[in-house]
Amino acid sequence: MAGTAAMMAVSAMACQYALLRIAVRGAISTAVMSGNLANAVLSAMDLLSIRHPLLPHDATPLNHSLGRLAGFLLGCVVAAAAVSVAGDWTWSLPAALAGVAIAVR
């Protein structure tokens, strides 16, 4: 049941973002990762649909969306490896990096 509920939530976010991209052009993203995934899917579908393009010509091309998804996936893998190696201490890394960013700024 939990898996079904989670997939329904993911589907709802993707549908919401796709609706914003198609119906309300120029709308601000409300869900970054589901937005990147929706961009990749819409761009792929746009490439397959020659007669009826889904997106305007100035929309994000597929290669940009795939790069963002690959970066997100790489970040997830690195984070999972860090948690398996360093355990709970891994969670202090974002705080330390934020402190360094504040000090540098």
mmCIF file with all atom_site columns, N, CA and C in Angstrom, residues 60-98:
data_model
loop_
_atom_site.group_PDB
_atom_site.id
_atom_site.type_symbol
_atom_site.label_atom_id
_atom_site.label_alt_id
_atom_site.label_comp_id
_atom_site.label_asym_id
_atom_site.label_entity_id
_atom_site.label_seq_id
_atom_site.pdbx_PDB_ins_code
_atom_site.Cartn_x
_atom_site.Cartn_y
_atom_site.Cartn_z
_atom_site.occupancy
_atom_site.B_iso_or_equiv
_atom_site.pdbx_formal_charge
_atom_site.auth_seq_id
_atom_site.auth_comp_id
_atom_site.auth_asym_id
_atom_site.auth_atom_id
_atom_site.pdbx_PDB_model_num
ATOM 1   N N  . THR A 1 60 ? 13.356 23.470 -22.701 1.00 0.00 ? 60 THR A N  1
ATOM 2   C CA . THR A 1 60 ? 14.599 22.806 -22.331 1.00 0.00 ? 60 THR A CA 1
ATOM 3   C C  . THR A 1 60 ? 14.814 21.580 -23.204 1.00 0.00 ? 60 THR A C  1
ATOM 4   N N  . PRO A 1 61 ? 15.944 21.491 -23.915 1.00 0.00 ? 61 PRO A N  1
ATOM 5   C CA . PRO A 1 61 ? 16.194 20.312 -24.741 1.00 0.00 ? 61 PRO A CA 1
ATOM 6   C C  . PRO A 1 61 ? 16.469 19.072 -23.888 1.00 0.00 ? 61 PRO A C  1
ATOM 7   N N  . LEU A 1 62 ? 16.308 17.913 -24.501 1.00 0.00 ? 62 LEU A N  1
ATOM 8   C CA . LEU A 1 62 ? 16.449 16.645 -23.800 1.00 0.00 ? 62 LEU A CA 1
ATOM 9   C C  . LEU A 1 62 ? 17.833 16.484 -23.186 1.00 0.00 ? 62 LEU A C  1
ATOM 10  N N  . ASN A 1 63 ? 18.881 16.911 -23.882 1.00 0.00 ? 63 ASN A N  1
ATOM 11  C CA . ASN A 1 63 ? 20.233 16.708 -23.344 1.00 0.00 ? 63 ASN A CA 1
ATOM 12  C C  . ASN A 1 63 ? 20.454 17.490 -22.046 1.00 0.00 ? 63 ASN A C  1
ATOM 13  N N  . HIS A 1 64 ? 19.807 18.646 -21.884 1.00 0.00 ? 64 HIS A N  1
ATOM 14  C CA . HIS A 1 64 ? 19.923 19.385 -20.620 1.00 0.00 ? 64 HIS A CA 1
ATOM 15  C C  . HIS A 1 64 ? 19.211 18.648 -19.486 1.00 0.00 ? 64 HIS A C  1
ATOM 16  N N  . SER A 1 65 ? 18.037 18.118 -19.774 1.00 0.00 ? 65 SER A N  1
ATOM 17  C CA . SER A 1 65 ? 17.283 17.391 -18.750 1.00 0.00 ? 65 SER A CA 1
ATOM 18  C C  . SER A 1 65 ? 18.006 16.128 -18.335 1.00 0.00 ? 65 SER A C  1
ATOM 19  N N  . LEU A 1 66 ? 18.566 15.411 -19.293 1.00 0.00 ? 66 LEU A N  1
ATOM 20  C CA . LEU A 1 66 ? 19.272 14.170 -18.966 1.00 0.00 ? 66 LEU A CA 1
ATOM 21  C C  . LEU A 1 66 ? 20.525 14.455 -18.148 1.00 0.00 ? 66 LEU A C  1
ATOM 22  N N  . GLY A 1 67 ? 21.190 15.565 -18.425 1.00 0.00 ? 67 GLY A N  1
ATOM 23  C CA . GLY A 1 67 ? 22.363 15.936 -17.636 1.00 0.00 ? 67 GLY A CA 1
ATOM 24  C C  . GLY A 1 67 ? 22.002 16.204 -16.186 1.00 0.00 ? 67 GLY A C  1
ATOM 25  N N  . ARG A 1 68 ? 20.888 16.893 -15.967 1.00 0.00 ? 68 ARG A N  1
ATOM 26  C CA . ARG A 1 68 ? 20.440 17.172 -14.606 1.00 0.00 ? 68 ARG A CA 1
ATOM 27  C C  . ARG A 1 68 ? 20.051 15.886 -13.878 1.00 0.00 ? 68 ARG A C  1
ATOM 28  N N  . LEU A 1 69 ? 19.367 14.984 -14.584 1.00 0.00 ? 69 LEU A N  1
ATOM 29  C CA . LEU A 1 69 ? 18.986 13.714 -13.971 1.00 0.00 ? 69 LEU A CA 1
ATOM 30  C C  . LEU A 1 69 ? 20.210 12.870 -13.644 1.00 0.00 ? 69 LEU A C  1
ATOM 31  N N  . ALA A 1 70 ? 21.193 12.864 -14.541 1.00 0.00 ? 70 ALA A N  1
ATOM 32  C CA . ALA A 1 70 ? 22.426 12.118 -14.282 1.00 0.00 ? 70 ALA A CA 1
ATOM 33  C C  . ALA A 1 70 ? 23.171 12.709 -13.086 1.00 0.00 ? 70 ALA A C  1
ATOM 34  N N  . GLY A 1 71 ? 23.199 14.034 -12.974 1.00 0.00 ? 71 GLY A N  1
ATOM 35  C CA . GLY A 1 71 ? 23.838 14.668 -11.827 1.00 0.00 ? 71 GLY A CA 1
ATOM 36  C C  . GLY A 1 71 ? 23.137 14.333 -10.531 1.00 0.00 ? 71 GLY A C  1
ATOM 37  N N  . PHE A 1 72 ? 21.817 14.308 -10.553 1.00 0.00 ? 72 PHE A N  1
ATOM 38  C CA . PHE A 1 72 ? 21.047 13.949 -9.363  1.00 0.00 ? 72 PHE A CA 1
ATOM 39  C C  . PHE A 1 72 ? 21.325 12.498 -8.972  1.00 0.00 ? 72 PHE A C  1
ATOM 40  N N  . LEU A 1 73 ? 21.326 11.601 -9.967  1.00 0.00 ? 73 LEU A N  1
ATOM 41  C CA . LEU A 1 73 ? 21.596 10.192 -9.692  1.00 0.00 ? 73 LEU A CA 1
ATOM 42  C C  . LEU A 1 73 ? 23.005 10.009 -9.132  1.00 0.00 ? 73 LEU A C  1
ATOM 43  N N  . LEU A 1 74 ? 23.984 10.701 -9.692  1.00 0.00 ? 74 LEU A N  1
ATOM 44  C CA . LEU A 1 74 ? 25.352 10.620 -9.188  1.00 0.00 ? 74 LEU A CA 1
ATOM 45  C C  . LEU A 1 74 ? 25.426 11.128 -7.754  1.00 0.00 ? 74 LEU A C  1
ATOM 46  N N  . GLY A 1 75 ? 24.730 12.219 -7.461  1.00 0.00 ? 75 GLY A N  1
ATOM 47  C CA . GLY A 1 75 ? 24.696 12.728 -6.095  1.00 0.00 ? 75 GLY A CA 1
ATOM 48  C C  . GLY A 1 75 ? 24.085 11.730 -5.130  1.00 0.00 ? 75 GLY A C  1
ATOM 49  N N  . CYS A 1 76 ? 23.032 11.048 -5.559  1.00 0.00 ? 76 CYS A N  1
ATOM 50  C CA . CYS A 1 76 ? 22.408 10.024 -4.707  1.00 0.00 ? 76 CYS A CA 1
ATOM 51  C C  . CYS A 1 76 ? 23.365 8.875  -4.432  1.00 0.00 ? 76 CYS A C  1
ATOM 52  N N  . VAL A 1 77 ? 24.091 8.435  -5.456  1.00 0.00 ? 77 VAL A N  1
ATOM 53  C CA . VAL A 1 77 ? 25.043 7.334  -5.289  1.00 0.00 ? 77 VAL A CA 1
ATOM 54  C C  . VAL A 1 77 ? 26.180 7.738  -4.361  1.00 0.00 ? 77 VAL A C  1
ATOM 55  N N  . VAL A 1 78 ? 26.711 8.940  -4.547  1.00 0.00 ? 78 VAL A N  1
ATOM 56  C CA . VAL A 1 78 ? 27.796 9.423  -3.690  1.00 0.00 ? 78 VAL A CA 1
ATOM 57  C C  . VAL A 1 78 ? 27.308 9.554  -2.247  1.00 0.00 ? 78 VAL A C  1
ATOM 58  N N  . ALA A 1 79 ? 26.111 10.081 -2.056  1.00 0.00 ? 79 ALA A N  1
ATOM 59  C CA . ALA A 1 79 ? 25.566 10.220 -0.701  1.00 0.00 ? 79 ALA A CA 1
ATOM 60  C C  . ALA A 1 79 ? 25.351 8.861  -0.048  1.00 0.00 ? 79 ALA A C  1
ATOM 61  N N  . ALA A 1 80 ? 24.847 7.886  -0.807  1.00 0.00 ? 80 ALA A N  1
ATOM 62  C CA . ALA A 1 80 ? 24.643 6.546  -0.252  1.00 0.00 ? 80 ALA A CA 1
ATOM 63  C C  . ALA A 1 80 ? 25.973 5.910  0.128   1.00 0.00 ? 80 ALA A C  1
ATOM 64  N N  . ALA A 1 81 ? 26.994 6.093  -0.706  1.00 0.00 ? 81 ALA A N  1
ATOM 65  C CA . ALA A 1 81 ? 28.316 5.552  -0.387  1.00 0.00 ? 81 ALA A CA 1
ATOM 66  C C  . ALA A 1 81 ? 28.888 6.238  0.850   1.00 0.00 ? 81 ALA A C  1
ATOM 67  N N  . ALA A 1 82 ? 28.700 7.544  0.949   1.00 0.00 ? 82 ALA A N  1
ATOM 68  C CA . ALA A 1 82 ? 29.211 8.270  2.111   1.00 0.00 ? 82 ALA A CA 1
ATOM 69  C C  . ALA A 1 82 ? 28.528 7.819  3.395   1.00 0.00 ? 82 ALA A C  1
ATOM 70  N N  . VAL A 1 83 ? 27.221 7.597  3.339   1.00 0.00 ? 83 VAL A N  1
ATOM 71  C CA . VAL A 1 83 ? 26.500 7.135  4.525   1.00 0.00 ? 83 VAL A CA 1
ATOM 72  C C  . VAL A 1 83 ? 26.960 5.734  4.912   1.00 0.00 ? 83 VAL A C  1
ATOM 73  N N  . SER A 1 84 ? 27.219 4.872  3.929   1.00 0.00 ? 84 SER A N  1
ATOM 74  C CA . SER A 1 84 ? 27.658 3.520  4.265   1.00 0.00 ? 84 SER A CA 1
ATOM 75  C C  . SER A 1 84 ? 29.069 3.502  4.838   1.00 0.00 ? 84 SER A C  1
ATOM 76  N N  . VAL A 1 85 ? 29.906 4.471  4.457   1.00 0.00 ? 85 VAL A N  1
ATOM 77  C CA . VAL A 1 85 ? 31.275 4.527  4.962   1.00 0.00 ? 85 VAL A CA 1
ATOM 78  C C  . VAL A 1 85 ? 31.366 5.283  6.286   1.00 0.00 ? 85 VAL A C  1
ATOM 79  N N  . ALA A 1 86 ? 30.753 6.457  6.359   1.00 0.00 ? 86 ALA A N  1
ATOM 80  C CA . ALA A 1 86 ? 30.916 7.337  7.518   1.00 0.00 ? 86 ALA A CA 1
ATOM 81  C C  . ALA A 1 86 ? 29.736 7.307  8.482   1.00 0.00 ? 86 ALA A C  1
ATOM 82  N N  . GLY A 1 87 ? 28.673 6.629  8.121   1.00 0.00 ? 87 GLY A N  1
ATOM 83  C CA . GLY A 1 87 ? 27.523 6.538  9.023   1.00 0.00 ? 87 GLY A CA 1
ATOM 84  C C  . GLY A 1 87 ? 26.862 7.886  9.245   1.00 0.00 ? 87 GLY A C  1
ATOM 85  N N  . ASP A 1 88 ? 26.452 8.123  10.473  1.00 0.00 ? 88 ASP A N  1
ATOM 86  C CA . ASP A 1 88 ? 25.726 9.356  10.796  1.00 0.00 ? 88 ASP A CA 1
ATOM 87  C C  . ASP A 1 88 ? 26.576 10.617 10.673  1.00 0.00 ? 88 ASP A C  1
ATOM 88  N N  . TRP A 1 89 ? 27.891 10.474 10.683  1.00 0.00 ? 89 TRP A N  1
ATOM 89  C CA . TRP A 1 89 ? 28.757 11.641 10.524  1.00 0.00 ? 89 TRP A CA 1
ATOM 90  C C  . TRP A 1 89 ? 28.604 12.280 9.143   1.00 0.00 ? 89 TRP A C  1
ATOM 91  N N  . THR A 1 90 ? 28.093 11.526 8.194   1.00 0.00 ? 90 THR A N  1
ATOM 92  C CA . THR A 1 90 ? 27.897 12.059 6.849   1.00 0.00 ? 90 THR A CA 1
ATOM 93  C C  . THR A 1 90 ? 26.967 13.262 6.859   1.00 0.00 ? 90 THR A C  1
ATOM 94  N N  . TRP A 1 91 ? 25.989 13.261 7.764   1.00 0.00 ? 91 TRP A N  1
ATOM 95  C CA . TRP A 1 91 ? 25.022 14.346 7.803   1.00 0.00 ? 91 TRP A CA 1
ATOM 96  C C  . TRP A 1 91 ? 25.648 15.665 8.247   1.00 0.00 ? 91 TRP A C  1
ATOM 97  N N  . SER A 1 92 ? 26.838 15.639 8.819   1.00 0.00 ? 92 SER A N  1
ATOM 98  C CA . SER A 1 92 ? 27.500 16.883 9.205   1.00 0.00 ? 92 SER A CA 1
ATOM 99  C C  . SER A 1 92 ? 28.188 17.552 8.013   1.00 0.00 ? 92 SER A C  1
ATOM 100 N N  . LEU A 1 93 ? 28.420 16.824 6.928   1.00 0.00 ? 93 LEU A N  1
ATOM 101 C CA . LEU A 1 93 ? 29.098 17.399 5.760   1.00 0.00 ? 93 LEU A CA 1
ATOM 102 C C  . LEU A 1 93 ? 28.328 18.578 5.159   1.00 0.00 ? 93 LEU A C  1
ATOM 103 N N  . PRO A 1 94 ? 27.002 18.481 4.907   1.00 0.00 ? 94 PRO A N  1
ATOM 104 C CA . PRO A 1 94 ? 26.313 19.662 4.364   1.00 0.00 ? 94 PRO A CA 1
ATOM 105 C C  . PRO A 1 94 ? 26.388 20.871 5.292   1.00 0.00 ? 94 PRO A C  1
ATOM 106 N N  . ALA A 1 95 ? 26.317 20.641 6.596   1.00 0.00 ? 95 ALA A N  1
ATOM 107 C CA . ALA A 1 95 ? 26.424 21.750 7.537   1.00 0.00 ? 95 ALA A CA 1
ATOM 108 C C  . ALA A 1 95 ? 27.817 22.366 7.479   1.00 0.00 ? 95 ALA A C  1
ATOM 109 N N  . ALA A 1 96 ? 28.845 21.536 7.386   1.00 0.00 ? 96 ALA A N  1
ATOM 110 C CA . ALA A 1 96 ? 30.222 22.041 7.301   1.00 0.00 ? 96 ALA A CA 1
ATOM 111 C C  . ALA A 1 96 ? 30.412 22.824 6.004   1.00 0.00 ? 96 ALA A C  1
ATOM 112 N N  . LEU A 1 97 ? 29.896 22.313 4.886   1.00 0.00 ? 97 LEU A N  1
ATOM 113 C CA . LEU A 1 97 ? 30.031 23.025 3.620   1.00 0.00 ? 97 LEU A CA 1
ATOM 114 C C  . LEU A 1 97 ? 29.273 24.354 3.649   1.00 0.00 ? 97 LEU A C  1
ATOM 115 N N  . ALA A 1 98 ? 28.110 24.376 4.293   1.00 0.00 ? 98 ALA A N  1
ATOM 116 C CA . ALA A 1 98 ? 27.379 25.640 4.421   1.00 0.00 ? 98 ALA A CA 1
ATOM 117 C C  . ALA A 1 98 ? 28.165 26.631 5.250   1.00 0.00 ? 98 ALA A C  1
#
